[in-house]
């Protein structure tokens, strides 16, 4: 049996799954913003969603203006509508990715410089604050 992610009780007694990252002891609410994985995924999705929107808009425009250049399409109008619908879906992913990136940037301005609450400094031997020593 492979061991899965540990289950910890979150706010309100609701069980949450954590994968064991650096922030696995803290919920996203305690960290004050999206975690490092969410920001990395948002950056990646921004690149792919931008290229998807541009490519699908190009194909949709090609199907609308010059359907002879696209072979094997029986109904170019229906195909163009489907392509533009898919472009809107990619645009929704792009908007959500930008939302996560802007949220993270806003939270970085609110965070104290240096470290997150409850997290030890890099290289610290103790988890206590320096004032408690």
Backbone as a chain_set.jsonl record, in Angstrom:
{"seq": "XXXXXXXXXXXXXXXXXXXXXXXXXXXXXXXXXXXXXXXXXXXXXXXXXXXXXXXXXXXXXXXXXXXXXXXXXXXXXXXXXXXXXXXXXXXXXXXXXXXXXXXXXXXXXXXXXXXXXXXXXXXXXXXXXXXXX", "coords": {"N": [[0.831, -1.179, 0.0], [0.624, 2.13, -0.903], [1.508, 5.078, 0.756], [-0.576, 7.835, 1.15], [-1.244, 11.414, 0.979], [-1.045, 13.161, 4.102], [-3.756, 13.539, 6.414], [-5.162, 16.302, 7.875], [-6.838, 18.144, 10.4], [-8.743, 20.871, 9.568], [-9.911, 24.335, 9.747], [-12.9, 24.544, 11.629], [-13.094, 21.839, 11.98], [-13.013, 20.451, 9.621], [-11.689, 18.041, 7.509], [-8.605, 18.264, 5.838], [-6.413, 17.715, 3.076], [-2.939, 17.484, 2.874], [0.111, 17.688, 1.102], [2.649, 17.566, 2.151], [4.451, 19.721, 1.839], [6.602, 22.581, 2.322], [4.867, 24.292, 3.595], [3.064, 22.631, 4.862], [2.121, 22.466, 7.449], [0.422, 24.519, 7.848], [-2.642, 26.088, 7.089], [-3.997, 27.549, 4.028], [-5.353, 29.863, 4.833], [-4.073, 30.595, 7.199], [-1.57, 31.17, 6.211], [-1.963, 33.433, 4.746], [-2.428, 33.909, 1.982], [-2.096, 32.675, -1.44], [-0.438, 29.544, -1.769], [3.0, 28.48, -2.47], [2.877, 26.568, -4.505], [0.485, 27.158, -5.834], [1.032, 29.638, -6.966], [3.116, 28.996, -8.71], [1.772, 27.233, -10.447], [-0.098, 29.038, -11.474], [1.535, 30.79, -12.915], [2.501, 29.065, -14.919], [0.071, 28.267, -16.119], [-0.733, 30.729, -17.091], [1.014, 31.201, -19.227], [0.436, 29.013, -20.968], [-2.35, 29.321, -21.323], [-2.499, 31.842, -22.507], [-1.195, 31.379, -24.964], [-2.971, 29.475, -25.935], [-5.394, 30.934, -26.192], [-4.645, 32.848, -28.133], [-3.925, 31.18, -30.33], [-6.334, 29.728, -30.793], [-8.086, 31.831, -31.372], [-6.936, 32.696, -33.746], [-7.344, 30.433, -35.394], [-10.155, 30.327, -35.299], [-10.799, 32.775, -36.518], [-9.703, 32.291, -39.007], [-11.376, 30.199, -39.848], [-13.733, 31.623, -40.041], [-13.256, 33.743, -41.89], [-11.715, 32.674, -44.093], [-12.538, 29.808, -44.882], [-11.687, 27.888, -46.688], [-9.023, 27.323, -46.374], [-8.828, 25.562, -44.3], [-8.898, 22.241, -44.126], [-11.227, 19.517, -44.37], [-13.418, 20.324, -42.865], [-16.794, 20.336, -42.505], [-18.898, 22.076, -41.788], [-18.136, 25.182, -41.532], [-19.015, 27.431, -40.047], [-20.199, 26.416, -37.678], [-17.976, 25.095, -36.681], [-16.246, 27.27, -36.267], [-17.637, 28.595, -34.244], [-17.438, 26.713, -32.171], [-14.67, 26.72, -31.818], [-14.221, 29.368, -30.96], [-15.685, 29.277, -28.589], [-14.095, 27.504, -27.124], [-11.836, 29.11, -26.941], [-12.802, 31.08, -25.229], [-13.002, 29.565, -22.919], [-10.296, 29.034, -22.378], [-9.591, 31.668, -21.938], [-10.932, 32.145, -19.546], [-9.449, 30.527, -17.81], [-7.052, 31.908, -18.002], [-7.802, 34.364, -16.847], [-8.362, 33.503, -14.217], [-5.808, 32.652, -13.48], [-4.361, 35.076, -13.586], [-5.752, 36.311, -11.533], [-4.926, 34.807, -9.266], [-2.184, 35.427, -9.308], [-2.237, 38.236, -8.925], [-3.469, 38.302, -6.44], [-1.546, 37.04, -4.866], [0.534, 38.907, -5.113], [-0.636, 41.133, -3.826], [-0.894, 40.075, -1.257], [1.779, 39.723, -0.608], [2.61, 42.31, -0.186], [1.304, 42.877, 2.177], [2.376, 41.061, 3.973], [4.759, 40.629, 6.625], [8.158, 41.606, 6.193], [10.573, 39.177, 5.491], [9.677, 36.665, 6.796], [7.05, 34.153, 6.982], [4.203, 34.025, 9.178], [4.72, 31.951, 11.966], [6.552, 30.334, 10.741], [9.875, 29.097, 10.705], [12.972, 30.949, 10.489], [15.23, 30.735, 7.711], [17.654, 28.321, 8.154], [17.461, 28.358, 10.882], [17.819, 27.058, 14.171], [16.015, 26.642, 16.16], [12.431, 26.684, 16.531], [11.349, 28.802, 17.787], [10.685, 32.29, 18.279], [13.145, 34.915, 18.083], [12.843, 36.728, 20.133], [11.766, 35.232, 22.195], [13.823, 33.742, 23.249]], "CA": [[0.0, 0.0, 0.0], [1.359, 3.394, -0.941], [0.93, 6.044, 1.683], [-1.015, 9.06, 0.495], [-0.991, 12.611, 1.757], [-1.599, 13.104, 5.442], [-5.006, 14.25, 6.6], [-5.14, 17.127, 9.069], [-8.099, 18.825, 10.631], [-8.668, 22.294, 9.264], [-10.853, 25.154, 10.494], [-14.238, 23.991, 11.723], [-13.031, 20.385, 12.055], [-13.074, 19.867, 8.286], [-10.422, 17.385, 7.174], [-7.949, 18.736, 4.619], [-5.262, 16.911, 2.686], [-1.725, 18.22, 2.578], [1.064, 16.811, 0.449], [3.933, 17.542, 2.823], [5.362, 20.765, 1.39], [7.128, 23.423, 3.394], [3.747, 24.909, 4.285], [2.069, 21.601, 5.15], [1.597, 22.611, 8.796], [-0.401, 25.713, 7.904], [-3.657, 26.185, 6.054], [-3.82, 28.771, 3.239], [-5.848, 31.007, 5.585], [-3.039, 30.973, 8.151], [-0.414, 31.692, 5.489], [-2.291, 34.756, 4.25], [-2.352, 34.027, 0.53], [-1.894, 31.41, -2.132], [0.835, 28.889, -1.482], [3.976, 28.538, -3.559], [2.446, 25.73, -5.623], [-0.564, 27.858, -6.572], [1.661, 30.7, -7.751], [3.83, 28.333, -9.81], [0.762, 26.759, -11.404], [-0.696, 30.204, -12.126], [2.491, 31.276, -13.922], [2.498, 28.103, -16.027], [-1.219, 28.363, -16.8], [-0.78, 32.005, -17.809], [1.722, 31.03, -20.5], [-0.301, 28.104, -21.847], [-3.664, 29.869, -21.651], [-2.298, 32.935, -23.46], [-0.938, 30.798, -26.28], [-4.21, 28.821, -26.374], [-6.349, 31.953, -26.646], [-4.172, 33.415, -29.402], [-4.008, 30.175, -31.396], [-7.726, 29.431, -31.104], [-8.664, 32.996, -32.057], [-6.417, 32.664, -35.108], [-8.062, 29.374, -36.125], [-11.554, 30.751, -35.433], [-10.852, 33.825, -37.541], [-9.445, 31.629, -40.289], [-12.606, 29.485, -40.223], [-14.776, 32.604, -40.365], [-12.919, 34.554, -43.071], [-11.224, 31.865, -45.208], [-12.692, 28.398, -44.512], [-11.08, 26.997, -47.675], [-7.684, 26.967, -45.926], [-8.922, 24.505, -43.291], [-9.45, 21.079, -44.814], [-11.957, 18.512, -43.602], [-14.482, 20.918, -42.053], [-18.035, 20.355, -43.283], [-19.676, 23.263, -41.434], [-17.162, 26.112, -40.964], [-19.625, 28.338, -39.062], [-20.319, 25.675, -36.415], [-16.613, 24.843, -36.199], [-15.725, 28.538, -35.759], [-18.298, 28.842, -32.954], [-16.824, 25.813, -31.192], [-13.301, 27.184, -31.561], [-14.299, 30.581, -30.14], [-16.114, 28.84, -27.25], [-12.899, 26.965, -26.467], [-10.97, 30.255, -26.641], [-13.347, 31.705, -24.017], [-12.627, 28.719, -21.77], [-8.89, 29.337, -22.093], [-9.548, 33.012, -21.382], [-11.346, 32.019, -18.142], [-8.276, 30.017, -17.088], [-6.11, 33.017, -17.97], [-8.285, 35.328, -15.85], [-8.154, 32.91, -12.894], [-4.365, 32.671, -13.217], [-4.012, 36.445, -13.233], [-6.315, 36.562, -10.214], [-4.029, 34.223, -8.26], [-0.931, 36.194, -9.295], [-2.484, 39.533, -8.291], [-3.743, 38.04, -5.029], [-0.26, 36.786, -4.224], [1.275, 40.169, -5.043], [-1.261, 41.945, -2.778], [-0.569, 39.479, 0.034], [3.196, 39.965, -0.34], [2.735, 43.662, 0.362], [0.783, 42.869, 3.543], [3.199, 40.199, 4.823], [5.98, 41.24, 7.142], [9.345, 41.254, 5.424], [11.444, 38.186, 6.108], [9.152, 35.308, 6.959], [5.618, 33.969, 7.202], [3.924, 33.757, 10.586], [4.815, 30.562, 12.399], [7.574, 29.606, 9.993], [11.216, 29.457, 11.18], [13.883, 31.569, 9.533], [16.09, 29.778, 7.032], [18.84, 27.972, 8.907], [17.233, 28.488, 12.318], [17.894, 25.806, 14.908], [14.803, 26.563, 16.97], [11.232, 27.228, 15.921], [10.893, 29.925, 18.585], [11.128, 33.611, 17.847], [14.349, 35.376, 18.763], [12.445, 37.432, 21.351], [11.422, 34.26, 23.221], [15.025, 33.076, 23.737]], "C": [[0.875, 1.241, 0.0], [0.694, 4.377, 0.0], [0.62, 7.328, 0.941], [-0.685, 10.261, 1.347], [-1.657, 12.512, 3.121], [-2.868, 13.934, 5.515], [-4.918, 14.991, 7.921], [-6.467, 17.835, 9.191], [-7.915, 20.311, 10.411], [-9.646, 23.078, 10.11], [-12.242, 24.532, 10.489], [-14.241, 22.477, 11.766], [-13.103, 19.697, 10.712], [-11.711, 19.288, 7.945], [-9.897, 17.943, 5.864], [-6.762, 17.836, 4.334], [-4.098, 17.827, 2.344], [-0.699, 17.246, 2.029], [2.438, 16.805, 1.106], [4.918, 18.561, 2.293], [5.846, 21.552, 2.592], [6.002, 24.014, 4.222], [2.7, 23.889, 4.72], [1.484, 21.718, 6.544], [0.629, 23.779, 8.922], [-1.415, 25.692, 6.778], [-3.408, 27.45, 5.236], [-4.325, 30.012, 3.966], [-4.799, 31.499, 6.571], [-1.837, 31.587, 7.451], [-0.699, 33.075, 4.921], [-2.148, 34.907, 2.752], [-2.167, 32.679, -0.113], [-0.52, 30.842, -1.821], [1.771, 28.938, -2.667], [3.589, 27.675, -4.751], [1.405, 26.435, -6.472], [0.033, 28.948, -7.459], [2.424, 30.101, -8.93], [2.875, 27.828, -10.878], [0.139, 27.928, -12.157], [0.239, 30.765, -13.195], [2.497, 30.373, -15.146], [1.201, 28.209, -16.828], [-1.351, 29.663, -17.578], [-0.119, 31.871, -19.176], [0.895, 30.162, -21.457], [-1.658, 28.656, -22.246], [-3.545, 31.029, -22.637], [-2.056, 32.387, -24.857], [-2.189, 30.101, -26.813], [-5.225, 29.81, -26.894], [-5.921, 32.51, -27.994], [-4.324, 32.43, -30.56], [-5.458, 29.903, -31.784], [-8.423, 30.611, -31.765], [-8.187, 33.061, -33.508], [-7.174, 31.62, -35.941], [-9.527, 29.754, -36.326], [-11.725, 31.822, -36.488], [-10.622, 33.228, -38.924], [-10.687, 30.872, -40.766], [-13.715, 30.446, -40.623], [-14.497, 33.297, -41.691], [-12.54, 33.718, -44.297], [-11.341, 30.371, -44.883], [-12.058, 27.418, -45.5], [-9.681, 26.543, -47.246], [-7.67, 25.855, -44.88], [-9.632, 23.325, -43.948], [-10.215, 20.178, -43.856], [-13.05, 19.063, -42.709], [-15.726, 21.037, -42.923], [-18.839, 21.627, -43.039], [-18.74, 24.274, -40.758], [-17.747, 27.051, -39.905], [-19.748, 27.666, -37.697], [-18.936, 25.4, -35.82], [-16.003, 26.116, -35.615], [-16.337, 28.869, -34.406], [-17.687, 27.968, -31.86], [-15.414, 26.265, -30.82], [-13.318, 28.437, -30.694], [-14.8, 30.262, -28.728], [-14.925, 28.281, -26.459], [-11.93, 28.086, -26.105], [-11.474, 30.98, -25.4], [-13.015, 30.88, -22.778], [-11.163, 28.946, -21.389], [-8.756, 30.732, -21.482], [-9.976, 33.006, -19.905], [-10.189, 31.494, -17.289], [-7.227, 31.119, -16.963], [-6.52, 34.046, -16.92], [-8.083, 34.788, -14.429], [-6.673, 32.914, -12.52], [-3.893, 34.064, -12.846], [-4.56, 36.807, -11.859], [-5.433, 36.026, -9.103], [-2.736, 35.023, -8.17], [-1.113, 37.56, -8.634], [-2.762, 39.379, -6.805], [-2.432, 37.815, -4.274], [0.545, 38.074, -4.088], [0.696, 41.083, -3.957], [-0.914, 41.4, -1.4], [0.904, 39.681, 0.381], [3.407, 41.352, 0.248], [2.274, 43.718, 1.81], [1.634, 42.045, 4.496], [4.371, 40.961, 5.405], [7.185, 40.744, 6.346], [10.136, 40.199, 6.188], [10.847, 36.803, 6.191], [7.65, 35.314, 7.137], [5.377, 33.682, 8.67], [4.011, 32.274, 10.899], [5.865, 29.743, 11.682], [8.954, 30.034, 10.49], [12.021, 30.142, 10.079], [14.727, 30.477, 8.888], [17.349, 29.555, 7.865], [18.67, 28.065, 10.409], [17.272, 27.113, 12.973], [16.605, 25.583, 15.688], [13.634, 27.15, 16.216], [10.702, 28.427, 16.698], [11.406, 31.232, 17.985], [12.371, 34.017, 18.632], [14.018, 36.09, 20.074], [12.152, 36.463, 22.498], [12.644, 33.595, 23.832], [15.605, 33.703, 24.96]], "O": [[1.774, 1.369, 0.831], [-0.531, 4.494, 0.036], [1.451, 7.845, 0.195], [0.06, 10.156, 2.322], [-2.694, 11.868, 3.278], [-3.037, 14.905, 4.777], [-4.637, 14.395, 8.96], [-7.139, 18.094, 8.193], [-7.033, 20.933, 11.003], [-10.166, 22.553, 11.095], [-12.705, 24.048, 9.456], [-15.3, 21.871, 11.604], [-13.241, 18.475, 10.656], [-10.693, 19.967, 8.078], [-10.644, 18.081, 4.895], [-6.176, 17.261, 5.252], [-4.251, 18.812, 1.622], [-0.651, 16.091, 2.454], [3.322, 16.085, 0.642], [6.121, 18.297, 2.291], [5.533, 21.222, 3.736], [6.16, 24.218, 5.426], [1.544, 24.259, 4.929], [0.439, 21.125, 6.811], [0.073, 24.005, 9.997], [-1.093, 25.324, 5.649], [-2.687, 28.339, 5.69], [-3.798, 31.104, 3.753], [-4.652, 32.706, 6.76], [-1.153, 32.433, 8.027], [0.237, 33.823, 4.638], [-1.765, 35.983, 2.295], [-2.089, 31.657, 0.569], [0.443, 31.586, -1.634], [1.389, 29.385, -3.748], [3.928, 28.005, -5.887], [1.43, 26.329, -7.698], [-0.422, 29.151, -8.584], [2.381, 30.645, -10.034], [3.135, 27.976, -12.072], [-0.124, 27.82, -13.354], [-0.216, 31.171, -14.264], [2.498, 30.854, -16.278], [1.223, 28.237, -18.058], [-2.012, 29.697, -18.616], [-0.64, 32.374, -20.172], [0.681, 30.531, -22.612], [-2.081, 28.481, -23.389], [-4.398, 31.186, -23.511], [-2.642, 32.869, -25.826], [-2.443, 30.13, -28.017], [-5.856, 29.569, -27.923], [-6.743, 32.633, -28.903], [-4.793, 32.796, -31.638], [-5.782, 29.851, -32.971], [-9.271, 30.412, -32.635], [-8.951, 33.438, -34.397], [-7.592, 31.903, -37.063], [-10.082, 29.532, -37.402], [-12.679, 31.79, -37.265], [-11.273, 33.618, -39.893], [-11.014, 30.901, -41.952], [-14.551, 30.11, -41.462], [-15.393, 33.429, -42.525], [-12.984, 34.008, -45.408], [-10.323, 29.727, -44.631], [-11.907, 26.238, -45.183], [-9.202, 25.503, -47.697], [-6.621, 25.273, -44.604], [-10.814, 23.403, -44.281], [-9.885, 20.09, -42.673], [-13.569, 18.334, -41.864], [-15.728, 21.736, -43.936], [-19.4, 22.195, -43.976], [-18.568, 24.23, -39.54], [-17.047, 27.427, -38.965], [-19.436, 28.276, -36.674], [-18.751, 25.466, -34.605], [-15.323, 26.063, -34.59], [-15.647, 29.366, -33.517], [-17.447, 28.438, -30.748], [-15.016, 26.199, -29.657], [-12.503, 28.557, -29.779], [-14.382, 30.91, -27.769], [-14.775, 28.557, -25.269], [-11.269, 28.018, -25.069], [-10.67, 31.45, -24.595], [-12.774, 31.436, -21.707], [-10.836, 29.039, -20.206], [-7.912, 30.955, -20.614], [-9.444, 33.774, -19.104], [-9.975, 31.965, -16.172], [-6.584, 31.245, -15.92], [-5.672, 34.546, -16.181], [-7.677, 35.533, -13.537], [-6.327, 33.154, -11.363], [-3.116, 34.229, -11.905], [-3.91, 37.528, -11.102], [-5.21, 36.709, -8.104], [-2.242, 35.274, -7.071], [-0.253, 37.999, -7.87], [-2.35, 40.214, -6.0], [-2.239, 38.341, -3.178], [1.172, 38.306, -3.054], [1.452, 41.739, -3.241], [-0.666, 42.171, -0.472], [1.242, 39.798, 1.559], [4.287, 41.546, 1.087], [2.79, 44.516, 2.593], [1.623, 42.294, 5.702], [4.923, 41.846, 4.751], [7.215, 39.602, 5.887], [10.342, 40.323, 7.396], [11.45, 35.847, 5.704], [7.049, 36.354, 7.411], [6.257, 33.148, 9.344], [3.447, 31.443, 10.186], [6.047, 28.565, 11.992], [9.184, 31.228, 10.68], [11.776, 29.935, 8.891], [14.911, 29.408, 9.47], [18.028, 30.513, 8.235], [19.636, 27.871, 11.147], [16.814, 26.127, 12.397], [16.163, 24.445, 15.851], [13.813, 28.015, 15.358], [9.696, 29.015, 16.3], [12.418, 31.266, 17.285], [12.61, 33.509, 19.728], [14.811, 36.063, 21.015], [12.279, 36.841, 23.662], [12.513, 32.931, 24.86], [16.622, 33.233, 25.471]]}, "num_chains": 1, "name": "protein.A"}
